[in-house]
Coordinates of N, CA and C in Angstrom, one line a residue:
M1 N -1.2 -2.2 -12.5 CA -0.7 -2.4 -11.1 C 0.8 -2.5 -11.0
T2 N 1.4 -3.0 -12.0 CA 2.9 -3.2 -12.0 C 3.5 -1.8 -11.9
E3 N 3.0 -0.9 -12.6 CA 3.5 0.5 -12.6 C 3.5 1.1 -11.2
I4 N 2.4 0.9 -10.5 CA 2.3 1.4 -9.2 C 3.3 0.7 -8.3
L5 N 3.5 -0.6 -8.4 CA 4.5 -1.3 -7.6 C 5.9 -0.8 -7.9
K6 N 6.2 -0.5 -9.1 CA 7.5 0.0 -9.5 C 7.7 1.4 -8.9
T7 N 6.7 2.2 -8.9 CA 6.7 3.5 -8.3 C 7.0 3.4 -6.8
I8 N 6.3 2.5 -6.1 CA 6.5 2.3 -4.7 C 7.9 1.8 -4.4
E9 N 8.5 1.0 -5.2 CA 9.8 0.5 -5.0 C 10.9 1.6 -5.1
L10 N 10.5 2.7 -5.6 CA 11.5 3.9 -5.7 C 11.5 4.6 -4.4
I11 N 10.6 4.4 -3.5 CA 10.6 5.1 -2.2 C 11.8 4.6 -1.4
E12 N 12.5 5.6 -0.8 CA 13.6 5.4 0.0 C 13.2 4.8 1.4
D13 N 13.8 3.7 1.7 CA 13.5 3.1 3.0 C 14.6 3.4 4.0
K14 N 14.3 4.3 5.0 CA 15.3 4.8 5.9 C 15.4 3.9 7.1
R15 N 14.7 2.8 7.2 CA 14.8 2.0 8.4 C 16.1 1.2 8.5
Q16 N 16.4 0.8 9.7 CA 17.6 0.0 9.9 C 17.3 -1.4 9.4
E17 N 18.1 -1.9 8.5 CA 17.8 -3.1 7.8 C 17.7 -4.3 8.7
K18 N 18.5 -4.4 9.8 CA 18.4 -5.5 10.7 C 17.1 -5.6 11.5
K19 N 16.5 -4.4 11.6 CA 15.2 -4.4 12.4 C 14.0 -4.5 11.6
V20 N 14.1 -4.7 10.3 CA 12.9 -4.7 9.4 C 12.3 -6.1 9.3
R21 N 11.0 -6.2 9.7 CA 10.3 -7.4 9.6 C 9.3 -7.4 8.4
H22 N 8.9 -6.2 8.0 CA 7.9 -6.0 6.9 C 8.5 -5.1 5.8
K23 N 8.4 -5.6 4.6 CA 8.9 -4.8 3.5 C 8.1 -3.5 3.3
L24 N 8.8 -2.5 2.9 CA 8.2 -1.2 2.7 C 7.1 -1.3 1.7
L25 N 7.4 -2.1 0.6 CA 6.4 -2.3 -0.4 C 5.1 -2.8 0.1
D26 N 5.2 -3.8 1.0 CA 4.0 -4.4 1.6 C 3.2 -3.4 2.4
I27 N 3.9 -2.6 3.2 CA 3.2 -1.6 4.0 C 2.5 -0.5 3.1
V28 N 3.2 0.0 2.2 CA 2.6 1.0 1.3 C 1.4 0.5 0.5
V29 N 1.5 -0.7 0.0 CA 0.4 -1.3 -0.7 C -0.8 -1.5 0.2
I30 N -0.6 -2.0 1.4 CA -1.7 -2.1 2.3 C -2.4 -0.8 2.6
V31 N -1.6 0.2 2.9 CA -2.1 1.6 3.2 C -2.8 2.1 2.0
L32 N -2.3 2.0 0.8 CA -2.9 2.5 -0.4 C -4.3 1.9 -0.6
F33 N -4.4 0.6 -0.6 CA -5.7 -0.1 -0.7 C -6.6 0.3 0.4
A34 N -6.1 0.3 1.6 CA -7.0 0.6 2.7 C -7.6 2.0 2.6
K35 N -6.7 3.0 2.2 CA -7.2 4.3 2.1 C -8.2 4.5 0.9
L36 N -8.0 3.7 -0.1 CA -8.9 3.7 -1.3 C -10.3 3.1 -0.8
A37 N -10.2 2.2 0.2 CA -11.4 1.6 0.7 C -12.0 2.5 1.9
N38 N -11.5 3.7 2.0 CA -12.0 4.7 3.0 C -11.7 4.3 4.5
A39 N -10.5 3.7 4.7 CA -10.1 3.5 6.1 C -9.7 4.9 6.6
D40 N -10.2 5.2 7.8 CA -10.0 6.5 8.4 C -8.9 6.6 9.3
D41 N -8.5 5.5 10.0 CA -7.4 5.6 10.9 C -6.5 4.3 10.8
W42 N -5.5 4.3 11.6 CA -4.5 3.2 11.4 C -5.1 1.8 11.9
E43 N -6.0 1.9 12.9 CA -6.6 0.6 13.3 C -7.5 0.1 12.2
E44 N -8.2 1.0 11.4 CA -9.0 0.5 10.3 C -8.1 0.0 9.2
V45 N -7.0 0.6 9.0 CA -6.0 0.0 8.0 C -5.7 -1.4 8.3
E46 N -5.3 -1.6 9.6 CA -5.0 -3.0 10.0 C -6.2 -4.0 9.8
I47 N -7.3 -3.5 10.2 CA -8.5 -4.4 10.1 C -8.8 -4.7 8.6
F48 N -8.6 -3.7 7.7 CA -8.8 -3.9 6.3 C -7.8 -4.9 5.8
A49 N -6.5 -4.8 6.2 CA -5.5 -5.7 5.8 C -5.8 -7.1 6.2
K50 N -6.2 -7.3 7.4 CA -6.5 -8.6 7.9 C -7.7 -9.2 7.2
S51 N -8.7 -8.4 6.9 CA -9.9 -8.9 6.3 C -9.7 -9.2 4.8
N52 N -8.6 -8.6 4.2 CA -8.4 -8.8 2.8 C -7.0 -9.4 2.5
E53 N -6.5 -10.1 3.4 CA -5.1 -10.7 3.3 C -5.0 -11.5 2.0
D54 N -5.9 -12.3 1.7 CA -5.8 -13.1 0.5 C -5.7 -12.3 -0.8
F55 N -6.5 -11.2 -0.8 CA -6.5 -10.3 -2.0 C -5.2 -9.6 -2.0
L56 N -4.6 -9.1 -0.9 CA -3.4 -8.4 -0.9 C -2.2 -9.3 -1.3
R57 N -2.3 -10.6 -1.0 CA -1.2 -11.5 -1.3 C -1.1 -11.7 -2.9
Q58 N -2.0 -11.3 -3.6 CA -1.9 -11.3 -5.1 C -0.9 -10.3 -5.6
Y59 N -0.6 -9.3 -4.7 CA 0.3 -8.2 -5.2 C 1.6 -8.1 -4.3
I60 N 1.5 -8.6 -3.1 CA 2.7 -8.4 -2.2 C 2.9 -9.7 -1.4
G61 N 4.1 -9.9 -0.9 CA 4.4 -11.2 -0.3 C 3.9 -11.4 1.1
L62 N 4.0 -10.4 2.0 CA 3.5 -10.5 3.4 C 4.2 -11.7 4.1
E63 N 5.5 -11.8 3.9 CA 6.2 -13.0 4.5 C 6.1 -13.1 6.0
N64 N 5.9 -12.0 6.6 CA 5.7 -12.0 8.1 C 4.3 -11.6 8.5
G65 N 3.4 -11.8 7.6 CA 2.0 -11.5 7.9 C 1.7 -10.0 7.8
I66 N 0.6 -9.6 8.4 CA 0.1 -8.2 8.4 C 0.8 -7.5 9.5
P67 N 1.4 -6.3 9.1 CA 2.1 -5.5 10.2 C 1.0 -4.9 11.1
S68 N 1.4 -4.6 12.3 CA 0.5 -3.9 13.2 C 0.2 -2.5 12.7
H69 N -0.9 -1.9 13.2 CA -1.2 -0.5 12.8 C -0.1 0.4 13.3
D70 N 0.5 0.1 14.5 CA 1.6 1.0 15.0 C 2.8 1.0 14.0
T71 N 3.1 -0.2 13.5 CA 4.2 -0.4 12.6 C 3.9 0.4 11.3
M72 N 2.7 0.2 10.8 CA 2.4 0.9 9.5 C 2.4 2.5 9.7
Q73 N 1.9 2.9 10.8 CA 1.9 4.4 11.1 C 3.3 4.9 11.2
R74 N 4.2 4.2 11.9 CA 5.6 4.6 12.1 C 6.3 4.6 10.7
V75 N 6.1 3.6 9.9 CA 6.8 3.5 8.7 C 6.3 4.6 7.7
M76 N 5.0 4.7 7.6 CA 4.5 5.7 6.7 C 4.9 7.2 7.1
G77 N 5.1 7.4 8.4 CA 5.5 8.7 8.9 C 6.9 9.0 8.5
S78 N 7.7 7.9 8.2 CA 9.1 8.1 7.8 C 9.3 8.4 6.3
I79 N 8.2 8.3 5.5 CA 8.3 8.5 4.1 C 8.0 9.9 3.7
A80 N 8.9 10.5 2.9 CA 8.7 11.9 2.5 C 7.4 12.0 1.7
P81 N 6.6 13.0 2.0 CA 5.3 13.2 1.3 C 5.3 13.1 -0.2
E82 N 6.4 13.7 -0.8 CA 6.5 13.7 -2.2 C 6.5 12.3 -2.8
Y83 N 7.0 11.3 -2.1 CA 7.0 9.9 -2.6 C 5.6 9.4 -2.7
M84 N 4.8 9.6 -1.6 CA 3.5 9.1 -1.6 C 2.6 9.9 -2.6
Q85 N 2.9 11.2 -2.8 CA 2.2 11.9 -3.8 C 2.4 11.3 -5.2
G86 N 3.7 10.9 -5.4 CA 4.0 10.2 -6.7 C 3.2 8.9 -6.9
V87 N 3.0 8.2 -5.8 CA 2.3 6.9 -5.9 C 0.8 7.3 -6.2
Y88 N 0.2 8.2 -5.6 CA -1.2 8.6 -5.9 C -1.3 9.2 -7.3
N89 N -0.3 10.0 -7.7 CA -0.4 10.5 -9.1 C -0.3 9.4 -10.1
K90 N 0.5 8.4 -9.8 CA 0.6 7.2 -10.7 C -0.7 6.5 -10.8
W91 N -1.3 6.3 -9.6 CA -2.6 5.6 -9.6 C -3.6 6.4 -10.5
H92 N -3.7 7.7 -10.3 CA -4.7 8.4 -11.1 C -4.3 8.4 -12.6
E93 N -3.1 8.5 -12.9 CA -2.6 8.4 -14.3 C -3.0 7.0 -14.9
L94 N -2.8 6.0 -14.2 CA -3.1 4.6 -14.7 C -4.6 4.4 -14.8
V95 N -5.4 5.0 -13.9 CA -6.9 4.9 -14.0 C -7.4 5.4 -15.4
N96 N -6.7 6.4 -15.9 CA -7.1 7.0 -17.1 C -6.4 6.4 -18.4
S97 N -5.7 5.3 -18.2 CA -5.0 4.6 -19.3 C -5.7 3.3 -19.6
N98 N -5.1 2.5 -20.5 CA -5.6 1.2 -20.9 C -5.8 0.3 -19.7
E99 N -4.9 0.4 -18.7 CA -4.9 -0.4 -17.5 C -6.0 0.0 -16.6
G100 N -6.7 1.1 -16.9 CA -7.7 1.7 -16.0 C -8.8 0.8 -15.6
E101 N -9.3 0.0 -16.6 CA -10.4 -0.9 -16.3 C -10.0 -1.9 -15.2
T102 N -8.8 -2.4 -15.2 CA -8.4 -3.3 -14.2 C -8.3 -2.6 -12.8
L103 N -7.7 -1.4 -12.8 CA -7.6 -0.7 -11.6 C -9.0 -0.3 -11.1
K104 N -9.9 0.0 -11.9 CA -11.3 0.3 -11.5 C -11.9 -0.9 -10.8
K105 N -11.7 -2.1 -11.3 CA -12.2 -3.3 -10.7 C -11.5 -3.5 -9.4
L106 N -10.2 -3.2 -9.2 CA -9.6 -3.3 -7.9 C -10.2 -2.3 -6.9
S107 N -10.5 -1.1 -7.4 CA -11.2 -0.2 -6.5 C -12.5 -0.7 -6.0
V108 N -13.3 -1.3 -6.9 CA -14.6 -1.9 -6.5 C -14.3 -3.0 -5.4
L109 N -13.3 -3.8 -5.6 CA -13.0 -4.9 -4.7 C -12.7 -4.3 -3.3
T110 N -11.9 -3.2 -3.3 CA -11.5 -2.6 -2.1 C -12.6 -1.7 -1.4
G111 N -13.7 -1.5 -2.2 CA -14.8 -0.8 -1.6 C -14.9 0.6 -2.0
K112 N -14.1 1.1 -2.9 CA -14.2 2.5 -3.4 C -14.6 2.5 -4.8
P113 N -15.7 3.1 -5.2 CA -16.1 3.2 -6.6 C -15.3 4.1 -7.4

């Protein structure tokens, strides 16, 4: 999981720093887990995050709580697709490595076999 977090930290955050309430890392991790749990739209991503907040806090700070679905949609829309493709590629790479068993357990926790 550390490798994925490091990959996410490489994503360029284009937001105005003074207006940022939620870390980019937090938002991307929420969306990643929610999508792995088959969330179909932004409202479902928010519901997933609220329902699994304790689980998510094992990996991210969430200093200002769960961002709204509108915030997550807006932030994710500002990320270049190749960055997110890199995150998904890292996930698949790690699933096939020694760390794969841990990641597979995370997938089961989030609802995706």
